[in-house]
Amino acid sequence: MYTGNIGVDKVNRQYYSYYYIEGTTDYIFGNSTVIFDNCVIHSKMNKSFITAASTTQEQQYGLVFRRCRLTAEANVTSVGNMGIL
C-alpha cells in the first residue's frame, strides 16, 4: 500500500498492483511506462488533475490503468480528469 505521489520520472517500466494512491493535483506523474492494476486512485481536492504524464512520442505506452477504481473525499464533488486532453 502506498499513499502519496507516484513520481515516475525515469524512463523505465513499473508495475503497481493493489496499491492505494491518493493526492491533490498531478499526483501520478512522469515519463515511465507504468501499469496500475487493481489500484484505488483517491482524489482529495475538487477539480484537480490526477495525472501529468510526460511520455515521449517514441514511447509506445505511458500510464496504463487496468481495473482501477477512482474514489474521492466526501467533500469532493468534481475531479478534473486523468490529465488526458
mmCIF file of C-alpha atoms in Angstrom:
data_model
loop_
_atom_site.group_PDB
_atom_site.id
_atom_site.type_symbol
_atom_site.label_atom_id
_atom_site.label_comp_id
_atom_site.label_asym_id
_atom_site.label_seq_id
_atom_site.Cartn_x
_atom_site.Cartn_y
_atom_site.Cartn_z
ATOM 1 C CA MET A 1 0.000 0.000 0.000
ATOM 2 C CA TYR A 2 1.286 3.455 -0.905
ATOM 3 C CA THR A 3 -0.134 6.850 -0.041
ATOM 4 C CA GLY A 4 1.401 9.861 -1.671
ATOM 5 C CA ASN A 5 2.785 10.895 -5.014
ATOM 6 C CA ILE A 6 3.903 8.351 -7.565
ATOM 7 C CA GLY A 7 6.796 10.071 -9.321
ATOM 8 C CA VAL A 8 7.805 8.063 -12.323
ATOM 9 C CA ASP A 9 10.469 10.445 -13.556
ATOM 10 C CA LYS A 10 12.931 7.947 -15.005
ATOM 11 C CA VAL A 11 12.307 6.301 -18.355
ATOM 12 C CA ASN A 12 11.686 2.723 -17.341
ATOM 13 C CA ARG A 13 8.837 0.275 -16.737
ATOM 14 C CA GLN A 14 6.952 -0.047 -13.481
ATOM 15 C CA TYR A 15 4.055 -2.158 -12.222
ATOM 16 C CA TYR A 16 1.776 -1.389 -9.277
ATOM 17 C CA SER A 17 -0.784 -3.984 -8.216
ATOM 18 C CA TYR A 18 -3.394 -3.447 -5.493
ATOM 19 C CA TYR A 19 -1.922 -0.077 -4.437
ATOM 20 C CA TYR A 20 -3.778 2.758 -2.738
ATOM 21 C CA ILE A 21 -2.647 6.100 -4.167
ATOM 22 C CA GLU A 22 -4.005 9.454 -3.027
ATOM 23 C CA GLY A 23 -3.229 13.095 -3.628
ATOM 24 C CA THR A 24 -4.422 16.517 -4.699
ATOM 25 C CA THR A 25 -3.042 17.645 -8.074
ATOM 26 C CA ASP A 26 -0.943 15.717 -10.615
ATOM 27 C CA TYR A 27 -0.149 13.089 -8.015
ATOM 28 C CA ILE A 28 0.718 10.484 -10.630
ATOM 29 C CA PHE A 29 3.322 11.954 -12.968
ATOM 30 C CA GLY A 30 6.422 11.327 -15.046
ATOM 31 C CA ASN A 31 7.651 9.710 -18.234
ATOM 32 C CA SER A 32 7.837 5.990 -17.477
ATOM 33 C CA THR A 33 5.687 3.220 -18.858
ATOM 34 C CA VAL A 34 3.579 2.237 -15.855
ATOM 35 C CA ILE A 35 0.777 -0.255 -15.334
ATOM 36 C CA PHE A 36 -1.575 0.357 -12.416
ATOM 37 C CA ASP A 37 -3.513 -2.880 -11.889
ATOM 38 C CA ASN A 38 -6.460 -3.089 -9.465
ATOM 39 C CA CYS A 39 -5.409 0.117 -7.713
ATOM 40 C CA VAL A 40 -7.522 2.632 -5.826
ATOM 41 C CA ILE A 41 -6.830 6.177 -7.050
ATOM 42 C CA HIS A 42 -8.171 8.593 -4.409
ATOM 43 C CA SER A 43 -8.584 12.342 -5.025
ATOM 44 C CA LYS A 44 -8.511 14.778 -2.130
ATOM 45 C CA MET A 45 -9.337 18.053 -3.923
ATOM 46 C CA ASN A 46 -12.023 19.414 -6.277
ATOM 47 C CA LYS A 47 -11.294 19.921 -9.980
ATOM 48 C CA SER A 48 -7.777 18.563 -9.789
ATOM 49 C CA PHE A 49 -5.909 16.559 -12.384
ATOM 50 C CA ILE A 50 -4.903 13.066 -11.339
ATOM 51 C CA THR A 51 -2.085 12.500 -13.825
ATOM 52 C CA ALA A 52 0.625 14.525 -15.516
ATOM 53 C CA ALA A 53 2.281 12.092 -17.896
ATOM 54 C CA SER A 54 5.255 13.315 -19.896
ATOM 55 C CA THR A 55 5.945 10.346 -22.149
ATOM 56 C CA THR A 56 7.646 10.983 -25.460
ATOM 57 C CA GLN A 57 6.130 10.227 -28.870
ATOM 58 C CA GLU A 58 8.651 7.409 -29.264
ATOM 59 C CA GLN A 59 7.245 5.551 -26.251
ATOM 60 C CA GLN A 60 4.503 3.087 -27.135
ATOM 61 C CA TYR A 61 2.744 3.366 -23.767
ATOM 62 C CA GLY A 62 2.615 5.810 -20.886
ATOM 63 C CA LEU A 63 0.360 5.401 -17.871
ATOM 64 C CA VAL A 64 -1.960 2.389 -18.125
ATOM 65 C CA PHE A 65 -4.829 1.965 -15.648
ATOM 66 C CA ARG A 66 -6.284 -1.543 -15.595
ATOM 67 C CA ARG A 67 -9.256 -2.420 -13.375
ATOM 68 C CA CYS A 68 -8.590 0.610 -11.153
ATOM 69 C CA ARG A 69 -11.180 2.374 -9.028
ATOM 70 C CA LEU A 70 -11.395 6.174 -8.764
ATOM 71 C CA THR A 71 -12.565 7.456 -5.377
ATOM 72 C CA ALA A 72 -12.620 10.834 -3.643
ATOM 73 C CA GLU A 73 -13.015 12.522 -0.268
ATOM 74 C CA ALA A 74 -16.628 13.046 0.828
ATOM 75 C CA ASN A 75 -16.417 16.818 0.219
ATOM 76 C CA VAL A 76 -15.051 16.408 -3.331
ATOM 77 C CA THR A 77 -17.827 16.948 -5.862
ATOM 78 C CA SER A 78 -15.822 17.089 -9.086
ATOM 79 C CA VAL A 79 -12.451 15.730 -10.159
ATOM 80 C CA GLY A 80 -10.970 17.318 -13.297
ATOM 81 C CA ASN A 81 -9.807 14.313 -15.289
ATOM 82 C CA MET A 82 -6.976 11.875 -15.676
ATOM 83 C CA GLY A 83 -4.845 14.549 -17.368
ATOM 84 C CA ILE A 84 -5.848 13.403 -20.852
ATOM 85 C CA LEU A 85 -6.723 16.104 -23.357
#
